[in-house]
């Protein structure tokens, strides 16, 4: 991609080994700029590079990208709609051991509320490469939300990325399960569990959280008995509320949101935290029964 | 830089006209920032009418010098100048701060011809200029980036992040100014959050520093000439009088961001014309 796009440059803020932008640096040292521990400056510098025709990818942890440098994200990048790509890593509670200070559970909520932003949240490593490539060729600000750990590769989700388009993974008649990011794994497990109980699930994956694919959501609301959303993010302001907002306006139905309740996280291993904070397939299945028993 | 020697009479005349437009814009809008706009008018007049290479008929000319208003609240002075030079019609000034206008309270680059970067919250502009200056270095371009910061603005941490960045990447194509009037919204800068000694701060961050009278065209122009030969980024501490040109506004903190009454406006205009 760097060969195809000679004006692509990468910036990092002293976390290049963690975000792995160091791999780009190793090959293109003249197109890599380590800004030091200066997320705010980095975002405005990226805006300046974009104004002069470069395509900057600015990478740091999600908490810094949306909160520490929130003003610069809003006023330097989103407001003038500059062609800057934010590579936000270590998002969600699976960031793990560093604890709540480093777990971005509200970054989708923040970026969703910024006009001009496009939000892409991949479900696995292959899709992470897909959304990155897509962002490079897409004109405008893009927030790329990555997790820290490796998750199972799911070939089912590797159809092409399109802005405002969800991916229908499985047809179903009784209930609809909509995931974004790594929760696609849990949703697919949940769909299998439900099938053993005779429940047919429609499964939709949403790598693009904003703009949301409203058509696929409205159709699901019309054709199944309800929707369960699943995201590794606060239930406030994320995919769940985007879906709920859409159906309440166009096709009211039951919506259950699986995500992190309105609490800060804590230190722990990713898996332990997913168990404790209710991000597992069994939590999705329970939510399905809450809807079907209404 | 124009090759001809500066015409100080012309620059003074222009500055007077621009100050008149500033007063009119803020009075009509009944909102806006007079003190800093009047105080920095001489700096901007020197830049736009003598120092910078630019072309209002081709705002995107790639070899143009760029000016970034980091103290973004001082839009009246830059809008008055851009309109006077011909970047957009002078009638547009009537729409300042009105719904539908491209002349927003703070600069918005996508809409306003001649505005190089969107600024507003303080510290963004100087940082954005660093990215632009880095881009010019990467492309081997030789134009310059002129940045105007407020002195209150440089209390922002982001400004010092940008200062470090400029040093690291040897951005000697940056010529920045601090509009050093010692006043900010809530009072005297040295009471609110002291900045002095200011020159050693910038020197210790790796910048070349000059201190000048920000109302003296000869000093402004000669110092910029030195800055353009510097191997380091340059900060010019321009001592200015906030509200310059209107006696009852000069050095008065209350005129940072309030509009004039009709009597005040009439008096201010009559003073400029004397």
PDB file of C-alpha atoms in Angstrom, chain B residues 43-269:
ATOM      1  CA  UNK B  43       2.038  42.605  11.855  1.00  0.00           C
ATOM      2  CA  UNK B  44      -0.506  41.248   9.409  1.00  0.00           C
ATOM      3  CA  UNK B  45      -0.321  44.287   7.165  1.00  0.00           C
ATOM      4  CA  UNK B  46       3.460  43.914   6.956  1.00  0.00           C
ATOM      5  CA  UNK B  47       3.077  40.233   6.121  1.00  0.00           C
ATOM      6  CA  UNK B  48       0.292  40.443   3.559  1.00  0.00           C
ATOM      7  CA  UNK B  49       1.220  43.743   1.850  1.00  0.00           C
ATOM      8  CA  UNK B  50       4.980  43.411   1.815  1.00  0.00           C
ATOM      9  CA  UNK B  51       6.575  40.215   3.108  1.00  0.00           C
ATOM     10  CA  UNK B  52       4.579  37.256   1.813  1.00  0.00           C
ATOM     11  CA  UNK B  53       4.447  35.921  -1.733  1.00  0.00           C
ATOM     12  CA  UNK B  54       0.836  35.089  -2.486  1.00  0.00           C
ATOM     13  CA  UNK B  55      -1.772  35.503  -5.178  1.00  0.00           C
ATOM     14  CA  UNK B  56      -5.434  36.195  -4.408  1.00  0.00           C
ATOM     15  CA  UNK B  57      -6.348  35.170  -7.964  1.00  0.00           C
ATOM     16  CA  UNK B  58      -4.878  31.736  -7.280  1.00  0.00           C
ATOM     17  CA  UNK B  59      -5.261  31.016  -3.553  1.00  0.00           C
ATOM     18  CA  UNK B  60      -3.986  27.458  -4.037  1.00  0.00           C
ATOM     19  CA  UNK B  61      -0.730  28.494  -5.778  1.00  0.00           C
ATOM     20  CA  UNK B  62       1.685  25.902  -4.411  1.00  0.00           C
ATOM     21  CA  UNK B  63       4.645  28.256  -4.040  1.00  0.00           C
ATOM     22  CA  UNK B  64       2.742  30.801  -1.942  1.00  0.00           C
ATOM     23  CA  UNK B  65       3.813  31.661   1.569  1.00  0.00           C
ATOM     24  CA  UNK B  66       1.232  30.543   4.118  1.00  0.00           C
ATOM     25  CA  UNK B  67      -0.105  32.441   7.105  1.00  0.00           C
ATOM     26  CA  UNK B  68      -1.788  30.580   9.960  1.00  0.00           C
ATOM     27  CA  UNK B  69      -3.793  32.546  12.498  1.00  0.00           C
ATOM     28  CA  UNK B  70      -3.199  30.412  15.562  1.00  0.00           C
ATOM     29  CA  UNK B  71      -4.926  32.974  17.765  1.00  0.00           C
ATOM     30  CA  UNK B  72      -8.037  32.140  15.810  1.00  0.00           C
ATOM     31  CA  UNK B  73     -10.344  34.563  17.587  1.00  0.00           C
ATOM     32  CA  UNK B  74      -8.713  37.490  15.737  1.00  0.00           C
ATOM     33  CA  UNK B  75     -10.628  36.796  12.530  1.00  0.00           C
ATOM     34  CA  UNK B  76     -11.652  40.439  12.018  1.00  0.00           C
ATOM     35  CA  UNK B  77      -8.088  41.471  11.126  1.00  0.00           C
ATOM     36  CA  UNK B  78      -7.435  38.634   8.688  1.00  0.00           C
ATOM     37  CA  UNK B  79     -10.872  38.791   7.048  1.00  0.00           C
ATOM     38  CA  UNK B  80     -10.486  42.549   6.535  1.00  0.00           C
ATOM     39  CA  UNK B  81      -7.110  42.009   4.882  1.00  0.00           C
ATOM     40  CA  UNK B  82      -8.151  39.045   2.718  1.00  0.00           C
ATOM     41  CA  UNK B  83     -11.163  41.010   1.463  1.00  0.00           C
ATOM     42  CA  UNK B  84      -9.070  44.105   0.789  1.00  0.00           C
ATOM     43  CA  UNK B  85      -6.549  42.094  -1.211  1.00  0.00           C
ATOM     44  CA  UNK B  86      -9.291  40.385  -3.186  1.00  0.00           C
ATOM     45  CA  UNK B  87      -9.564  36.827  -1.854  1.00  0.00           C
ATOM     46  CA  UNK B  88     -13.320  37.367  -1.599  1.00  0.00           C
ATOM     47  CA  UNK B  89     -15.721  40.304  -2.095  1.00  0.00           C
ATOM     48  CA  UNK B  90     -15.629  43.081   0.492  1.00  0.00           C
ATOM     49  CA  UNK B  91     -19.418  42.783   0.845  1.00  0.00           C
ATOM     50  CA  UNK B  92     -18.834  39.410   2.488  1.00  0.00           C
ATOM     51  CA  UNK B  93     -17.509  41.275   5.522  1.00  0.00           C
ATOM     52  CA  UNK B  94     -21.107  42.335   6.172  1.00  0.00           C
ATOM     53  CA  UNK B  95     -21.930  38.695   6.922  1.00  0.00           C
ATOM     54  CA  UNK B  96     -19.250  38.134   9.592  1.00  0.00           C
ATOM     55  CA  UNK B  97     -20.570  35.821  12.334  1.00  0.00           C
ATOM     56  CA  UNK B  98     -23.963  35.514  10.608  1.00  0.00           C
ATOM     57  CA  UNK B  99     -25.713  32.228   9.737  1.00  0.00           C
ATOM     58  CA  UNK B 100     -24.751  31.014   6.274  1.00  0.00           C
ATOM     59  CA  UNK B 101     -21.625  33.170   6.080  1.00  0.00           C
ATOM     60  CA  UNK B 102     -18.248  31.696   5.174  1.00  0.00           C
ATOM     61  CA  UNK B 103     -16.797  34.187   7.659  1.00  0.00           C
ATOM     62  CA  UNK B 104     -17.096  32.193  10.845  1.00  0.00           C
ATOM     63  CA  UNK B 105     -16.156  33.546  14.246  1.00  0.00           C
ATOM     64  CA  UNK B 106     -12.993  31.463  14.037  1.00  0.00           C
ATOM     65  CA  UNK B 107     -11.186  30.576  10.765  1.00  0.00           C
ATOM     66  CA  UNK B 108     -12.619  27.690   8.746  1.00  0.00           C
ATOM     67  CA  UNK B 109     -10.273  26.708   5.957  1.00  0.00           C
ATOM     68  CA  UNK B 110     -12.671  24.689   3.748  1.00  0.00           C
ATOM     69  CA  UNK B 111     -14.964  27.685   3.205  1.00  0.00           C
ATOM     70  CA  UNK B 112     -12.874  30.863   3.216  1.00  0.00           C
ATOM     71  CA  UNK B 113     -10.458  31.595   0.361  1.00  0.00           C
ATOM     72  CA  UNK B 114      -7.075  32.592   1.765  1.00  0.00           C
ATOM     73  CA  UNK B 115      -7.552  30.865   5.121  1.00  0.00           C
ATOM     74  CA  UNK B 116      -4.871  28.172   5.280  1.00  0.00           C
ATOM     75  CA  UNK B 117      -5.913  26.244   8.387  1.00  0.00           C
ATOM     76  CA  UNK B 118      -8.942  25.905  10.631  1.00  0.00           C
ATOM     77  CA  UNK B 119      -8.110  27.187  14.081  1.00  0.00           C
ATOM     78  CA  UNK B 120     -10.010  28.354  17.082  1.00  0.00           C
ATOM     79  CA  UNK B 121      -9.250  26.375  20.159  1.00  0.00           C
ATOM     80  CA  UNK B 122      -5.843  27.657  21.133  1.00  0.00           C
ATOM     81  CA  UNK B 123      -2.670  25.797  20.234  1.00  0.00           C
ATOM     82  CA  UNK B 124      -4.084  24.087  17.142  1.00  0.00           C
ATOM     83  CA  UNK B 125      -2.737  26.572  14.618  1.00  0.00           C
ATOM     84  CA  UNK B 126       0.933  26.437  15.484  1.00  0.00           C
ATOM     85  CA  UNK B 127       0.797  22.637  15.587  1.00  0.00           C
ATOM     86  CA  UNK B 128      -0.990  22.444  12.250  1.00  0.00           C
ATOM     87  CA  UNK B 129       1.629  24.796  10.801  1.00  0.00           C
ATOM     88  CA  UNK B 130       4.303  22.300  11.898  1.00  0.00           C
ATOM     89  CA  UNK B 131       2.619  19.570   9.884  1.00  0.00           C
ATOM     90  CA  UNK B 132       2.374  21.890   6.883  1.00  0.00           C
ATOM     91  CA  UNK B 133       6.005  22.966   7.232  1.00  0.00           C
ATOM     92  CA  UNK B 134       7.095  19.341   7.500  1.00  0.00           C
ATOM     93  CA  UNK B 135       5.125  18.607   4.328  1.00  0.00           C
ATOM     94  CA  UNK B 136       6.951  21.403   2.504  1.00  0.00           C
ATOM     95  CA  UNK B 137      10.290  19.974   3.647  1.00  0.00           C
ATOM     96  CA  UNK B 138       9.296  16.517   2.416  1.00  0.00           C
ATOM     97  CA  UNK B 139       8.366  17.980  -0.965  1.00  0.00           C
ATOM     98  CA  UNK B 140      11.474  20.165  -1.160  1.00  0.00           C
ATOM     99  CA  UNK B 141       9.434  23.365  -1.367  1.00  0.00           C
ATOM    100  CA  UNK B 142      10.950  26.654  -0.287  1.00  0.00           C
ATOM    101  CA  UNK B 143       8.021  28.817   0.766  1.00  0.00           C
ATOM    102  CA  UNK B 144       7.559  29.913   4.379  1.00  0.00           C
ATOM    103  CA  UNK B 145       4.963  29.443   7.082  1.00  0.00           C
ATOM    104  CA  UNK B 146       4.061  32.498   9.155  1.00  0.00           C
ATOM    105  CA  UNK B 147       2.166  31.850  12.362  1.00  0.00           C
ATOM    106  CA  UNK B 148       0.592  34.279  14.798  1.00  0.00           C
ATOM    107  CA  UNK B 149       0.098  33.106  18.386  1.00  0.00           C
ATOM    108  CA  UNK B 150      -1.422  35.077  21.213  1.00  0.00           C
ATOM    109  CA  UNK B 151       0.588  35.386  24.380  1.00  0.00           C
ATOM    110  CA  UNK B 152      -2.259  33.920  26.395  1.00  0.00           C
ATOM    111  CA  UNK B 153      -2.385  31.126  23.832  1.00  0.00           C
ATOM    112  CA  UNK B 154       1.125  29.954  24.548  1.00  0.00           C
ATOM    113  CA  UNK B 155       0.043  28.927  28.024  1.00  0.00           C
ATOM    114  CA  UNK B 156      -1.421  25.908  26.204  1.00  0.00           C
ATOM    115  CA  UNK B 157       0.717  22.772  26.497  1.00  0.00           C
ATOM    116  CA  UNK B 158       0.188  21.928  22.841  1.00  0.00           C
ATOM    117  CA  UNK B 159       2.181  25.019  21.849  1.00  0.00           C
ATOM    118  CA  UNK B 160       5.248  23.614  23.575  1.00  0.00           C
ATOM    119  CA  UNK B 161       4.681  20.220  21.982  1.00  0.00           C
ATOM    120  CA  UNK B 162       4.800  22.010  18.651  1.00  0.00           C
ATOM    121  CA  UNK B 163       7.931  23.878  19.755  1.00  0.00           C
ATOM    122  CA  UNK B 164       9.721  20.572  20.410  1.00  0.00           C
ATOM    123  CA  UNK B 165       8.507  19.133  17.127  1.00  0.00           C
ATOM    124  CA  UNK B 166       9.849  22.085  15.123  1.00  0.00           C
ATOM    125  CA  UNK B 167      13.247  21.655  16.723  1.00  0.00           C
ATOM    126  CA  UNK B 168      13.366  17.901  16.063  1.00  0.00           C
ATOM    127  CA  UNK B 169      12.456  18.238  12.391  1.00  0.00           C
ATOM    128  CA  UNK B 170      14.515  21.429  11.870  1.00  0.00           C
ATOM    129  CA  UNK B 171      11.555  23.396  10.556  1.00  0.00           C
ATOM    130  CA  UNK B 172      13.419  26.591   9.726  1.00  0.00           C
ATOM    131  CA  UNK B 173      10.679  27.390   7.200  1.00  0.00           C
ATOM    132  CA  UNK B 174       8.532  28.460  10.165  1.00  0.00           C
ATOM    133  CA  UNK B 175       8.475  32.099  11.228  1.00  0.00           C
ATOM    134  CA  UNK B 176       6.150  32.498  14.189  1.00  0.00           C
ATOM    135  CA  UNK B 177       5.110  35.541  16.152  1.00  0.00           C
ATOM    136  CA  UNK B 178       3.858  35.936  19.694  1.00  0.00           C
ATOM    137  CA  UNK B 179       1.503  38.882  19.881  1.00  0.00           C
ATOM    138  CA  UNK B 180       2.960  39.985  23.209  1.00  0.00           C
ATOM    139  CA  UNK B 181       0.453  42.439  24.640  1.00  0.00           C
ATOM    140  CA  UNK B 182       0.461  41.022  28.183  1.00  0.00           C
ATOM    141  CA  UNK B 183      -3.334  40.835  28.243  1.00  0.00           C
ATOM    142  CA  UNK B 184      -5.667  37.874  28.069  1.00  0.00           C
ATOM    143  CA  UNK B 185      -9.362  37.351  28.705  1.00  0.00           C
ATOM    144  CA  UNK B 186      -9.190  37.392  32.489  1.00  0.00           C
ATOM    145  CA  UNK B 187      -6.449  39.940  33.006  1.00  0.00           C
ATOM    146  CA  UNK B 188      -2.698  40.563  32.840  1.00  0.00           C
ATOM    147  CA  UNK B 189      -0.793  37.533  31.576  1.00  0.00           C
ATOM    148  CA  UNK B 190       1.774  37.706  34.352  1.00  0.00           C
ATOM    149  CA  UNK B 191      -1.023  37.530  36.945  1.00  0.00           C
ATOM    150  CA  UNK B 192      -3.034  34.820  35.224  1.00  0.00           C
ATOM    151  CA  UNK B 193      -0.133  32.501  34.325  1.00  0.00           C
ATOM    152  CA  UNK B 194       3.298  34.101  34.041  1.00  0.00           C
ATOM    153  CA  UNK B 195       5.187  33.729  30.767  1.00  0.00           C
ATOM    154  CA  UNK B 196       8.302  35.817  31.393  1.00  0.00           C
ATOM    155  CA  UNK B 197      11.139  35.380  30.793  1.00  0.00           C
ATOM    156  CA  UNK B 198       9.700  34.401  27.443  1.00  0.00           C
ATOM    157  CA  UNK B 199      12.642  34.600  25.038  1.00  0.00           C
ATOM    158  CA  UNK B 200      14.798  32.085  26.976  1.00  0.00           C
ATOM    159  CA  UNK B 201      11.896  29.634  27.015  1.00  0.00           C
ATOM    160  CA  UNK B 202      11.780  29.530  23.214  1.00  0.00           C
ATOM    161  CA  UNK B 203      15.574  29.559  22.936  1.00  0.00           C
ATOM    162  CA  UNK B 204      15.799  26.552  25.221  1.00  0.00           C
ATOM    163  CA  UNK B 205      13.358  24.754  22.927  1.00  0.00           C
ATOM    164  CA  UNK B 206      15.794  25.229  20.053  1.00  0.00           C
ATOM    165  CA  UNK B 207      14.260  28.251  18.358  1.00  0.00           C
ATOM    166  CA  UNK B 208      15.919  31.424  17.190  1.00  0.00           C
ATOM    167  CA  UNK B 209      14.247  34.255  19.060  1.00  0.00           C
ATOM    168  CA  UNK B 210      13.950  37.964  18.333  1.00  0.00           C
ATOM    169  CA  UNK B 211      12.097  40.586  20.328  1.00  0.00           C
ATOM    170  CA  UNK B 212      10.705  43.554  18.416  1.00  0.00           C
ATOM    171  CA  UNK B 213       8.208  46.384  18.472  1.00  0.00           C
ATOM    172  CA  UNK B 214       5.223  44.817  16.742  1.00  0.00           C
ATOM    173  CA  UNK B 215       4.031  48.175  15.437  1.00  0.00           C
ATOM    174  CA  UNK B 216       7.326  49.071  13.741  1.00  0.00           C
ATOM    175  CA  UNK B 217       7.265  47.972  10.092  1.00  0.00           C
ATOM    176  CA  UNK B 218      10.981  48.370   9.652  1.00  0.00           C
ATOM    177  CA  UNK B 219      11.694  46.060  12.605  1.00  0.00           C
ATOM    178  CA  UNK B 220       9.076  43.535  11.502  1.00  0.00           C
ATOM    179  CA  UNK B 221      10.415  43.341   7.955  1.00  0.00           C
ATOM    180  CA  UNK B 222      14.115  43.263   8.871  1.00  0.00           C
ATOM    181  CA  UNK B 223      13.542  40.591  11.517  1.00  0.00           C
ATOM    182  CA  UNK B 224      11.626  38.384   9.104  1.00  0.00           C
ATOM    183  CA  UNK B 225      14.516  38.720   6.653  1.00  0.00           C
ATOM    184  CA  UNK B 226      16.860  37.405   9.355  1.00  0.00           C
ATOM    185  CA  UNK B 227      14.415  34.640  10.234  1.00  0.00           C
ATOM    186  CA  UNK B 228      14.348  33.431   6.637  1.00  0.00           C
ATOM    187  CA  UNK B 229      18.130  32.938   6.755  1.00  0.00           C
ATOM    188  CA  UNK B 230      17.988  31.036  10.053  1.00  0.00           C
ATOM    189  CA  UNK B 231      18.830  27.355  10.302  1.00  0.00           C
ATOM    190  CA  UNK B 232      16.307  27.101  13.148  1.00  0.00           C
ATOM    191  CA  UNK B 233      12.606  27.836  13.453  1.00  0.00           C
ATOM    192  CA  UNK B 234      12.130  31.457  14.498  1.00  0.00           C
ATOM    193  CA  UNK B 235       9.920  32.972  17.152  1.00  0.00           C
ATOM    194  CA  UNK B 236       9.503  36.725  16.967  1.00  0.00           C
ATOM    195  CA  UNK B 237       8.213  38.146  20.229  1.00  0.00           C
ATOM    196  CA  UNK B 238       6.329  41.174  18.984  1.00  0.00           C
ATOM    197  CA  UNK B 239       5.565  43.628  21.735  1.00  0.00           C
ATOM    198  CA  UNK B 240       2.215  45.126  20.886  1.00  0.00           C
ATOM    199  CA  UNK B 241      -0.474  47.309  22.359  1.00  0.00           C
ATOM    200  CA  UNK B 242      -3.777  45.509  22.544  1.00  0.00           C
ATOM    201  CA  UNK B 243      -6.462  47.734  21.031  1.00  0.00           C
ATOM    202  CA  UNK B 244      -3.833  49.820  19.188  1.00  0.00           C
ATOM    203  CA  UNK B 245      -5.255  52.852  17.389  1.00  0.00           C
ATOM    204  CA  UNK B 246      -8.259  53.509  19.611  1.00  0.00           C
ATOM    205  CA  UNK B 247      -7.173  55.358  22.735  1.00  0.00           C
ATOM    206  CA  UNK B 248      -9.844  54.060  25.078  1.00  0.00           C
ATOM    207  CA  UNK B 249      -9.214  50.460  24.028  1.00  0.00           C
ATOM    208  CA  UNK B 250      -5.424  50.491  24.246  1.00  0.00           C
ATOM    209  CA  UNK B 251      -4.078  48.210  26.955  1.00  0.00           C
ATOM    210  CA  UNK B 252      -7.578  47.687  28.345  1.00  0.00           C
ATOM    211  CA  UNK B 253      -8.335  44.040  29.070  1.00  0.00           C
ATOM    212  CA  UNK B 254     -12.096  44.587  28.804  1.00  0.00           C
ATOM    213  CA  UNK B 255     -11.743  45.109  25.042  1.00  0.00           C
ATOM    214  CA  UNK B 256     -10.552  41.541  24.448  1.00  0.00           C
ATOM    215  CA  UNK B 257     -13.901  40.281  23.269  1.00  0.00           C
ATOM    216  CA  UNK B 258     -16.688  42.805  23.571  1.00  0.00           C
ATOM    217  CA  UNK B 259     -18.421  44.816  20.843  1.00  0.00           C
ATOM    218  CA  UNK B 260     -18.850  48.578  20.806  1.00  0.00           C
ATOM    219  CA  UNK B 261     -21.937  50.619  21.628  1.00  0.00           C
ATOM    220  CA  UNK B 262     -22.912  53.146  18.933  1.00  0.00           C
ATOM    221  CA  UNK B 263     -21.198  55.981  20.828  1.00  0.00           C
ATOM    222  CA  UNK B 264     -18.056  53.947  21.356  1.00  0.00           C
ATOM    223  CA  UNK B 265     -18.008  52.948  17.710  1.00  0.00           C
ATOM    224  CA  UNK B 266     -18.401  56.537  16.496  1.00  0.00           C
ATOM    225  CA  UNK B 267     -15.651  57.713  18.823  1.00  0.00           C
ATOM    226  CA  UNK B 268     -13.325  54.878  17.767  1.00  0.00           C
ATOM    227  CA  UNK B 269     -13.809  55.634  14.056  1.00  0.00           C
TER     228      UNK B 269
END
